[in-house]
Amino acid sequence: MVLNNMIWLTDSRQVITDPQHSIFFAIRGDRHDGHQYISDLYARGVRQFVVERSAMQADWELLPDATFTAVDNVLQALQKEAAQHRQQFQIPVVGITGSNGKTIVKEWLAQLLGGGLSPTDFEIARSPKSYNSQVGVPLSVHQLNETHTLGIFEAGISKPHEMAALEPIIRPTIGVFTNIGTAHDEGFKSAKQKVAEKIRLFTHAQTLIYRADYPDIDEEVNLLLKAVNPGINLVRWSMGDVDAEYTVEVRENVLHISHKGQKKLTLTLPFSDPASVENLVHCLLVLIQLGLTDEEQLQKRLNRIRPVSMRLELKEGILNSVLIDDSYNNDVAGLQLALNFLNQQRTRPRQVVVLSDVLQSGQPESDLYAQIGQIITEQHPDQFVGIGPVMKNQASHFPSNSLFYNDTDAFLADFQSDLFRDAVVLVKGARPFAFERIANRLQRKVHGTVLHINLNALTHNLNYYRAKAGKSKIMVMVKAFAYGSGSAEVAQLLQFNRVDYLAVAYADEGVALRQNGIDLPIMVMNPAVETFATLLEYRLEPEIYSMRLLREWGKWVAGKERSLFHLKIDTGMHRLGFLPDELPEVIRYLNEHSGLQVATVFSHLVGADESEFNSFSREQFDRFVQATKMLEKGLGYQPTRHLLNSAGIVRFPEFRLDMVRLGIGLYGIESSRIEPGQVLPVGTLRTVVSQIKTVRAGDTVGYSRRGVLDHDARIATLAIGYADGYDRRFGNGVGEIWVNGTLCPTVGNICMDMTMIDVTNARVSEGDDVEVFGQNLSVSELTKRIDTIAYELLTSVSERVKRVFYTE
C-alpha cells in the first residue's frame, strides 16, 4: 500500500473532509468492529478500505468503485504503514513515555522550540492532544511531511508488548522517560515489568533523558536498555538524591542546573510546583541536547511557556448557546478533533465556529488554508468566524457568509451576540490570540459553584461495564438529570458511543432528550396516562407494570400498527411490576391486541450490591427466567430480557441475559465494591471562597450560634449551601472541604447559599477554588459522614449549579 497522500480514517464517526482521498482502516476492537460501518462510510463518499480477510463480506461487491485491501490484521497494517512513513524522514524525533506528564512535556517542547519567533525554531509535527495509543501513535506520525524539521510524539501502553509495536513508528532519536507511577498497574506483573516495557521505546534512540531519582527507571535502563542499545547517551538528572550527570535545585522560583558538579544554568521558572519543575527540566535537557545552551536564549524561550489546556470544555453560553472552549491551541489535527467533538453536541439547532490563524504549520499558506477551508466547508457550520491577518487574506477558501477580523480586539469591538443565539459554538485559537477573552464574553455568568464532568471518565466507565457485559446490549439510565451530571450532554456522549437504549424516569425527561437531538430508543420508567400522547409524539416507550396501565395503554394505541413497551416483572422487590401469577392474564390481553409488542421484559434485583443477598438474587434470577419462558411461549416471540443493574453486572456475570442496565456505575460509583478501583470519578464539585476573616475564640459562626470556636480561627465563607445540594447534615464539623491540599472542617450550620469552614491550617486566599467532592474527597467518603448513599449525594446537586463538561 502507498497511503502517504491519503487521509487515514479509523473512526466512522469522525468528520470526513475529503472522502475521495480518504482510506478507512476497519479496526476490530474490544467493543467495536470497524467492518460494521463500511456501508455507512461508502454512503458518505469513502471508496478506499483496509479490511481483514476473515471479515470480507459478499455484499461489499455490490458497492461500485469501492476498493478493498485485505490484510490479516488491520491494526498491524496501520502500524506498518506508519513505520514505513517514518523511515522517509531523517530529522530529530523526540519520543516521550512515562506514567504522567507526557502530554505536558510534549506541548511545552512545542512552545519552547516552535512558533517561528527565533531563527533556530523548528517546524514541528507533534501528537494531537494525548494521541499516544496503538491507533493514536500511527495517526500522529502520519502527519510528518517534508516541511517538518522536528517530530515530538508521545507513547502510552497499558500491557506488555504494546511498545514493541510503537517503537518503529516513532523511532525516536531523543527519548524522554518522564516518571513512573501507578497508572495501568493492573496490566503488568510489577512496576519493574512496566518500566522494562516502556523503555522498549528507546531501543534505537541516540539519547535518553530521565530522572535518576526513580530507582526502578534507573535500574532497568542500566541493566536492560544498555544491553540492547549500548551506545545510547544517558542524560541522567536528579534533585540531589542520587549522583547524576545533571543536578537540579529550585530556590524561590529560580532553577539552578549543575553539570557534573559545575554550575551551568540559572533560570527563572514560570511555575514552581514539583510536577511542573520535573516536566520543565525534561524539556530544558531536550533543548540542550538539540544544541540550545545559551542561558539568555533559554530564558527567553522559558518565558514563552503557558499553562497547557489538556481538555475541551463544554460550558453554558449566552443566549441559550453552548460553548466548546478550546482557546489555547490551534493546529489542523487538533481542529479535526475539536470538530468531531462539536458534531457530538446536538443540543442546539445551529453551529458556529470561531477559529484563529494556524501558526507554525510548516505548510505554504495557500495550501494550509485551502485545506482548512475545505474542512470548514465540509462541516457546514451556520456561521464561521476567522480571526487573524492570514485567515482574512485567505478568505476565498471559506464559506461565503464567513466573517473575518484582523485580531481578537477587532472581533470583540464588533461583537454581535445574536450570531451565537441557540448555537453550539466552537472557540479554537492559537495562544497568541488570547481567545480566552472570547470564551469569557460568550460564557453565561453564574455563581461560582461548578460541577465539572469528565467525559473521558464517563467513557472509561462505560467501556469497563461494556466489557463486563460481553455480548449483551446496554441500557443506560439517564434519569434524575443523569444522576446530577446533566442528561442531554451525557446522552449525547452515550449516543456517540453507540449504547443500545436509554432510560428516564418521566416523560418530560425523554422529551428533553429528543429536543436535544437524541435518537436512541428511550424507556420511560414512570409513565402516566396523561403523558401517553407525549410518549407517542416523541417516540418514547413506556414501562408497563400493571394490568390497569396495560389496558389504558392498549386503549390509547388502538389502531396503531405497532406499539413498543417494556414489561416489568416483580421478582421480589415488591415495588412495581407484574407478579408471576398475573402473567397468564397479560398474555391473553396481548394476544387479543396484536398491535402491542413487548420490546423488553425486565426485573430488578433487590440486593445486587450486597453479598449477603446473593442467594436471594439467584432466587430472583430463577423466578425471572421462568416468567420470561412463560411469556415467550404464550406470545410466540422472545422480547429482550434484562435483570442486572450496575452492581449486578460485576457480581453476577452469569445473569447478563440479552441486555444489562447501567446506572450509578457510569457516574463513577462501583456499588458492588468488588472492583472499586476500576471505575473513575466523573464529577468534581468545586466552589469559591467568597470571604476570609479572623474570628476570636469563644465567638460563634452561623445561624443559631451552633459554631462555637475554641481557638482563634480564620473562617472562610464558601459560595455553596443546601440549595446547591450541600446537605445540611455536613454542618458543624461533620463535613470537610479540600482547600489547596488541606482538609478543612465546616463550622456552624450549612446555610441555604453559603457554608463556613475553618481554614486556619490552610494556604488560601479569597477567590480560590476549593473542592467539595472529586479526586481528593470522594463521594463514597462523604456518604459515610452522613450515613447516606451515593445516589442521594449525586442527584442532590442542584440544577442551578453550572455544569462544565470536558474531554482531555
Tab-separated table of N, CA and C in Angstrom, residues 627-733:
chain	number	residue	atom	x	y	z
A	627	ALA	N	-40.516	-16.732	34.406
A	627	ALA	CA	-41.530	-15.800	33.913
A	627	ALA	C	-41.325	-15.486	32.434
A	628	THR	N	-40.073	-15.283	32.017
A	628	THR	CA	-39.825	-14.955	30.612
A	628	THR	C	-40.113	-16.144	29.707
A	629	LYS	N	-39.865	-17.356	30.200
A	629	LYS	CA	-40.201	-18.537	29.401
A	629	LYS	C	-41.708	-18.617	29.197
A	630	MET	N	-42.480	-18.314	30.229
A	630	MET	CA	-43.934	-18.320	30.111
A	630	MET	C	-44.389	-17.287	29.078
A	631	LEU	N	-43.788	-16.106	29.134
A	631	LEU	CA	-44.132	-15.059	28.171
A	631	LEU	C	-43.798	-15.475	26.746
A	632	GLU	N	-42.582	-15.972	26.555
A	632	GLU	CA	-42.156	-16.370	25.206
A	632	GLU	C	-43.075	-17.441	24.630
A	633	LYS	N	-43.439	-18.403	25.461
A	633	LYS	CA	-44.314	-19.471	24.987
A	633	LYS	C	-45.703	-18.930	24.659
A	634	GLY	N	-46.202	-18.047	25.507
A	634	GLY	CA	-47.541	-17.529	25.295
A	634	GLY	C	-47.642	-16.533	24.161
A	635	LEU	N	-46.573	-15.749	23.919
A	635	LEU	CA	-46.613	-14.702	22.891
A	635	LEU	C	-46.095	-15.174	21.538
A	636	GLY	N	-45.265	-16.180	21.547
A	636	GLY	CA	-44.717	-16.672	20.284
A	636	GLY	C	-43.486	-15.926	19.826
A	637	TYR	N	-42.921	-15.059	20.653
A	637	TYR	CA	-41.656	-14.385	20.324
A	637	TYR	C	-40.930	-14.091	21.629
A	638	GLN	N	-39.638	-13.779	21.521
A	638	GLN	CA	-38.808	-13.556	22.701
A	638	GLN	C	-38.424	-12.090	22.819
A	639	PRO	N	-39.005	-11.371	23.769
A	639	PRO	CA	-38.552	-9.999	23.997
A	639	PRO	C	-37.129	-9.994	24.556
A	640	THR	N	-36.453	-8.877	24.423
A	640	THR	CA	-35.131	-8.711	25.034
A	640	THR	C	-35.286	-8.750	26.557
A	641	ARG	N	-34.416	-9.518	27.218
A	641	ARG	CA	-34.515	-9.709	28.665
A	641	ARG	C	-33.362	-8.985	29.374
A	642	HIS	N	-33.693	-8.294	30.490
A	642	HIS	CA	-32.627	-7.661	31.281
A	642	HIS	C	-33.005	-7.636	32.749
A	643	LEU	N	-31.997	-7.903	33.578
A	643	LEU	CA	-32.178	-8.029	35.020
A	643	LEU	C	-31.140	-7.242	35.809
A	644	LEU	N	-29.912	-7.158	35.296
A	644	LEU	CA	-28.787	-6.656	36.088
A	644	LEU	C	-28.685	-5.137	36.068
A	645	ASN	N	-28.408	-4.555	37.244
A	645	ASN	CA	-28.033	-3.159	37.356
A	645	ASN	C	-26.508	-3.075	37.439
A	646	SER	N	-25.974	-1.894	37.794
A	646	SER	CA	-24.515	-1.710	37.793
A	646	SER	C	-23.813	-2.713	38.694
A	647	ALA	N	-24.304	-2.862	39.918
A	647	ALA	CA	-23.664	-3.804	40.846
A	647	ALA	C	-23.793	-5.231	40.339
A	648	GLY	N	-24.953	-5.573	39.779
A	648	GLY	CA	-25.176	-6.921	39.271
A	648	GLY	C	-24.287	-7.274	38.105
A	649	ILE	N	-23.971	-6.296	37.268
A	649	ILE	CA	-23.101	-6.555	36.118
A	649	ILE	C	-21.761	-7.110	36.590
A	650	VAL	N	-21.266	-6.577	37.720
A	650	VAL	CA	-19.981	-7.020	38.263
A	650	VAL	C	-20.137	-8.315	39.061
A	651	ARG	N	-21.177	-8.387	39.890
A	651	ARG	CA	-21.309	-9.503	40.828
A	651	ARG	C	-21.841	-10.775	40.176
A	652	PHE	N	-22.712	-10.630	39.173
A	652	PHE	CA	-23.382	-11.801	38.604
A	652	PHE	C	-23.247	-11.844	37.079
A	653	PRO	N	-22.047	-12.037	36.555
A	653	PRO	CA	-21.890	-12.074	35.100
A	653	PRO	C	-22.712	-13.181	34.443
A	654	GLU	N	-23.037	-14.230	35.214
A	654	GLU	CA	-23.815	-15.334	34.643
A	654	GLU	C	-25.289	-14.956	34.438
A	655	PHE	N	-25.714	-13.788	34.940
A	655	PHE	CA	-27.105	-13.352	34.806
A	655	PHE	C	-27.267	-12.287	33.716
A	656	ARG	N	-26.305	-12.131	32.821
A	656	ARG	CA	-26.322	-10.990	31.887
A	656	ARG	C	-27.499	-11.016	30.916
A	657	LEU	N	-27.918	-12.195	30.480
A	657	LEU	CA	-29.042	-12.328	29.546
A	657	LEU	C	-28.803	-11.476	28.295
A	658	ASP	N	-29.872	-10.828	27.772
A	658	ASP	CA	-29.757	-10.128	26.483
A	658	ASP	C	-29.291	-8.684	26.633
A	659	MET	N	-29.537	-8.094	27.798
A	659	MET	CA	-29.195	-6.684	27.996
A	659	MET	C	-28.961	-6.452	29.484
A	660	VAL	N	-28.157	-5.437	29.802
A	660	VAL	CA	-27.942	-5.028	31.187
A	660	VAL	C	-28.283	-3.544	31.300
A	661	ARG	N	-28.538	-3.110	32.538
A	661	ARG	CA	-28.883	-1.701	32.774
A	661	ARG	C	-27.762	-1.045	33.581
A	662	LEU	N	-27.156	-0.055	32.996
A	662	LEU	CA	-26.036	0.641	33.638
A	662	LEU	C	-26.529	1.960	34.214
A	663	GLY	N	-26.337	2.145	35.519
A	663	GLY	CA	-26.771	3.374	36.171
A	663	GLY	C	-25.638	4.046	36.904
A	664	ILE	N	-25.611	3.893	38.233
A	664	ILE	CA	-24.655	4.613	39.073
A	664	ILE	C	-23.208	4.306	38.708
A	665	GLY	N	-22.964	3.120	38.162
A	665	GLY	CA	-21.593	2.767	37.797
A	665	GLY	C	-21.018	3.670	36.728
A	666	LEU	N	-21.852	4.131	35.801
A	666	LEU	CA	-21.373	5.032	34.755
A	666	LEU	C	-20.813	6.307	35.361
A	667	TYR	N	-21.378	6.718	36.478
A	667	TYR	CA	-21.041	8.001	37.072
A	667	TYR	C	-19.945	7.886	38.137
A	668	GLY	N	-19.280	6.707	38.185
A	668	GLY	CA	-18.073	6.581	38.989
A	668	GLY	C	-18.223	5.887	40.322
A	669	ILE	N	-19.363	5.239	40.553
A	669	ILE	CA	-19.569	4.528	41.814
A	669	ILE	C	-19.698	3.037	41.513
A	670	GLU	N	-18.712	2.240	41.947
A	670	GLU	CA	-18.772	0.785	41.744
A	670	GLU	C	-19.456	0.201	42.982
A	671	SER	N	-20.783	0.096	42.914
A	671	SER	CA	-21.575	-0.145	44.119
A	671	SER	C	-21.473	-1.569	44.646
A	672	SER	N	-20.957	-2.511	43.852
A	672	SER	CA	-20.761	-3.864	44.387
A	672	SER	C	-19.533	-3.934	45.295
A	673	ARG	N	-18.632	-2.950	45.145
A	673	ARG	CA	-17.385	-2.851	45.917
A	673	ARG	C	-16.454	-4.040	45.685
A	674	ILE	N	-16.654	-4.758	44.590
A	674	ILE	CA	-15.772	-5.880	44.248
A	674	ILE	C	-14.545	-5.379	43.493
A	675	GLU	N	-14.745	-4.416	42.581
A	675	GLU	CA	-13.641	-3.852	41.800
A	675	GLU	C	-13.712	-2.324	41.846
A	676	PRO	N	-13.640	-1.728	43.031
A	676	PRO	CA	-13.856	-0.274	43.142
A	676	PRO	C	-12.835	0.556	42.391
A	677	GLY	N	-11.623	0.037	42.201
A	677	GLY	CA	-10.600	0.819	41.519
A	677	GLY	C	-10.720	0.844	40.014
A	678	GLN	N	-11.686	0.115	39.470
A	678	GLN	CA	-11.792	0.008	38.013
A	678	GLN	C	-12.638	1.104	37.383
A	679	VAL	N	-13.423	1.822	38.183
A	679	VAL	CA	-14.196	2.938	37.644
A	679	VAL	C	-13.577	4.245	38.114
A	680	LEU	N	-13.765	5.287	37.331
A	680	LEU	CA	-13.154	6.578	37.618
A	680	LEU	C	-14.202	7.568	38.098
A	681	PRO	N	-13.854	8.445	39.037
A	681	PRO	CA	-14.796	9.502	39.431
A	681	PRO	C	-15.084	10.407	38.241
A	682	VAL	N	-16.328	10.741	38.066
A	682	VAL	CA	-16.760	11.519	36.901
A	682	VAL	C	-16.941	12.989	37.246
A	683	GLY	N	-17.520	13.261	38.405
A	683	GLY	CA	-17.844	14.638	38.759
A	683	GLY	C	-16.913	15.195	39.818
A	684	THR	N	-16.549	16.461	39.673
A	684	THR	CA	-15.816	17.197	40.694
A	684	THR	C	-16.602	18.465	40.989
A	685	LEU	N	-17.095	18.570	42.213
A	685	LEU	CA	-17.868	19.740	42.618
A	685	LEU	C	-16.935	20.730	43.293
A	686	ARG	N	-16.845	21.915	42.709
A	686	ARG	CA	-15.952	22.942	43.227
A	686	ARG	C	-16.744	24.219	43.477
A	687	THR	N	-16.290	24.963	44.461
A	687	THR	CA	-16.877	26.264	44.720
A	687	THR	C	-15.759	27.255	45.014
A	688	VAL	N	-16.111	28.496	45.344
A	688	VAL	CA	-15.098	29.535	45.541
A	688	VAL	C	-15.199	30.105	46.951
A	689	VAL	N	-14.067	30.615	47.416
A	689	VAL	CA	-14.005	31.306	48.699
A	689	VAL	C	-14.460	32.746	48.489
A	690	SER	N	-15.586	33.099	49.126
A	690	SER	CA	-16.120	34.455	48.968
A	690	SER	C	-15.421	35.452	49.882
A	691	GLN	N	-15.140	35.027	51.109
A	691	GLN	CA	-14.514	35.936	52.076
A	691	GLN	C	-13.778	35.126	53.122
A	692	ILE	N	-12.702	35.720	53.665
A	692	ILE	CA	-11.964	35.130	54.785
A	692	ILE	C	-11.852	36.181	55.886
A	693	LYS	N	-12.130	35.766	57.118
A	693	LYS	CA	-11.985	36.701	58.239
A	693	LYS	C	-11.458	35.944	59.456
A	694	THR	N	-10.853	36.678	60.368
A	694	THR	CA	-10.372	36.087	61.614
A	694	THR	C	-11.435	36.274	62.692
A	695	VAL	N	-11.790	35.162	63.345
A	695	VAL	CA	-12.803	35.186	64.392
A	695	VAL	C	-12.171	34.663	65.682
A	696	ARG	N	-12.420	35.345	66.775
A	696	ARG	CA	-11.770	35.037	68.042
A	696	ARG	C	-12.398	33.818	68.719
A	697	ALA	N	-11.582	33.155	69.513
A	697	ALA	CA	-12.066	32.029	70.323
A	697	ALA	C	-13.218	32.485	71.205
A	698	GLY	N	-14.248	31.635	71.310
A	698	GLY	CA	-15.426	31.950	72.100
A	698	GLY	C	-16.545	32.560	71.292
A	699	ASP	N	-16.214	33.148	70.127
A	699	ASP	CA	-17.258	33.663	69.238
A	699	ASP	C	-17.927	32.502	68.512
A	700	THR	N	-19.048	32.799	67.878
A	700	THR	CA	-19.782	31.766	67.145
A	700	THR	C	-19.886	32.137	65.678
A	701	VAL	N	-20.146	31.107	64.862
A	701	VAL	CA	-20.253	31.273	63.411
A	701	VAL	C	-21.592	30.685	62.959
A	702	GLY	N	-22.369	31.460	62.202
A	702	GLY	CA	-23.572	30.928	61.574
A	702	GLY	C	-24.824	31.013	62.419
A	703	TYR	N	-25.915	30.544	61.799
A	703	TYR	CA	-27.230	30.571	62.437
A	703	TYR	C	-27.251	29.787	63.750
A	704	SER	N	-28.084	30.282	64.668
A	704	SER	CA	-28.366	29.612	65.942
A	704	SER	C	-27.126	29.447	66.809
A	705	ARG	N	-26.055	30.155	66.459
A	705	ARG	CA	-24.808	30.163	67.233
A	705	ARG	C	-24.286	28.750	67.487
A	706	ARG	N	-24.455	27.870	66.493
A	706	ARG	CA	-24.024	26.478	66.656
A	706	ARG	C	-22.505	26.323	66.521
A	707	GLY	N	-21.887	27.183	65.745
A	707	GLY	CA	-20.455	27.030	65.502
A	707	GLY	C	-19.633	27.778	66.531
A	708	VAL	N	-19.412	27.196	67.694
A	708	VAL	CA	-18.665	27.836	68.777
A	708	VAL	C	-17.173	27.531	68.602
A	709	LEU	N	-16.355	28.569	68.559
A	709	LEU	CA	-14.923	28.392	68.310
A	709	LEU	C	-14.168	28.208	69.622
A	710	ASP	N	-13.280	27.207	69.654
A	710	ASP	CA	-12.427	27.012	70.824
A	710	ASP	C	-11.009	27.529	70.587
A	711	HIS	N	-10.803	28.231	69.466
A	711	HIS	CA	-9.492	28.810	69.159
A	711	HIS	C	-9.693	29.984	68.210
A	712	ASP	N	-8.726	30.885	68.173
A	712	ASP	CA	-8.762	31.941	67.166
A	712	ASP	C	-8.671	31.281	65.794
A	713	ALA	N	-9.552	31.640	64.903
A	713	ALA	CA	-9.634	30.899	63.636
A	713	ALA	C	-9.806	31.824	62.443
A	714	ARG	N	-9.254	31.376	61.319
A	714	ARG	CA	-9.558	32.021	60.033
A	714	ARG	C	-10.762	31.280	59.449
A	715	ILE	N	-11.832	32.001	59.233
A	715	ILE	CA	-13.077	31.412	58.751
A	715	ILE	C	-13.305	31.865	57.310
A	716	ALA	N	-13.477	30.891	56.422
A	716	ALA	CA	-13.767	31.175	55.017
A	716	ALA	C	-15.234	30.886	54.746
A	717	THR	N	-15.879	31.797	54.056
A	717	THR	CA	-17.259	31.598	53.621
A	717	THR	C	-17.251	31.173	52.163
A	718	LEU	N	-17.903	30.053	51.870
A	718	LEU	CA	-17.927	29.472	50.531
A	718	LEU	C	-19.272	29.737	49.865
A	719	ALA	N	-19.239	29.795	48.530
A	719	ALA	CA	-20.445	30.097	47.751
A	719	ALA	C	-21.234	28.831	47.432
A	720	ILE	N	-21.535	28.045	48.462
A	720	ILE	CA	-22.334	26.837	48.276
A	720	ILE	C	-23.147	26.604	49.541
A	721	GLY	N	-24.393	26.142	49.365
A	721	GLY	CA	-25.246	25.852	50.504
A	721	GLY	C	-26.178	24.705	50.187
A	722	TYR	N	-27.161	24.487	51.079
A	722	TYR	CA	-28.032	23.339	50.850
A	722	TYR	C	-28.924	23.505	49.633
A	723	ALA	N	-29.152	24.754	49.174
A	723	ALA	CA	-29.907	24.951	47.935
A	723	ALA	C	-29.115	24.501	46.713
A	724	ASP	N	-27.807	24.388	46.859
A	724	ASP	CA	-26.961	23.883	45.774
A	724	ASP	C	-26.769	22.376	45.849
A	725	GLY	N	-27.208	21.772	46.971
A	725	GLY	CA	-27.066	20.331	47.128
A	725	GLY	C	-26.066	19.914	48.186
A	726	TYR	N	-25.502	20.886	48.930
A	726	TYR	CA	-24.581	20.521	50.011
A	726	TYR	C	-25.414	20.321	51.275
A	727	ASP	N	-25.576	19.095	51.660
A	727	ASP	CA	-26.538	18.676	52.671
A	727	ASP	C	-26.292	19.363	54.021
A	728	ARG	N	-27.389	19.765	54.699
A	728	ARG	CA	-27.265	20.420	55.999
A	728	ARG	C	-26.593	19.519	57.032
A	729	ARG	N	-26.652	18.209	56.821
A	729	ARG	CA	-26.027	17.291	57.770
A	729	ARG	C	-24.500	17.409	57.789
A	730	PHE	N	-23.930	18.075	56.791
A	730	PHE	CA	-22.473	18.265	56.769
A	730	PHE	C	-22.018	19.390	57.699
A	731	GLY	N	-22.952	20.087	58.320
A	731	GLY	CA	-22.585	21.205	59.173
A	731	GLY	C	-21.897	20.790	60.450
A	732	ASN	N	-21.346	21.811	61.166
A	732	ASN	CA	-20.764	21.627	62.493
A	732	ASN	C	-19.661	20.581	62.536
A	733	GLY	N	-18.796	20.610	61.511
A	733	GLY	CA	-17.607	19.764	61.508
A	733	GLY	C	-17.794	18.368	60.966
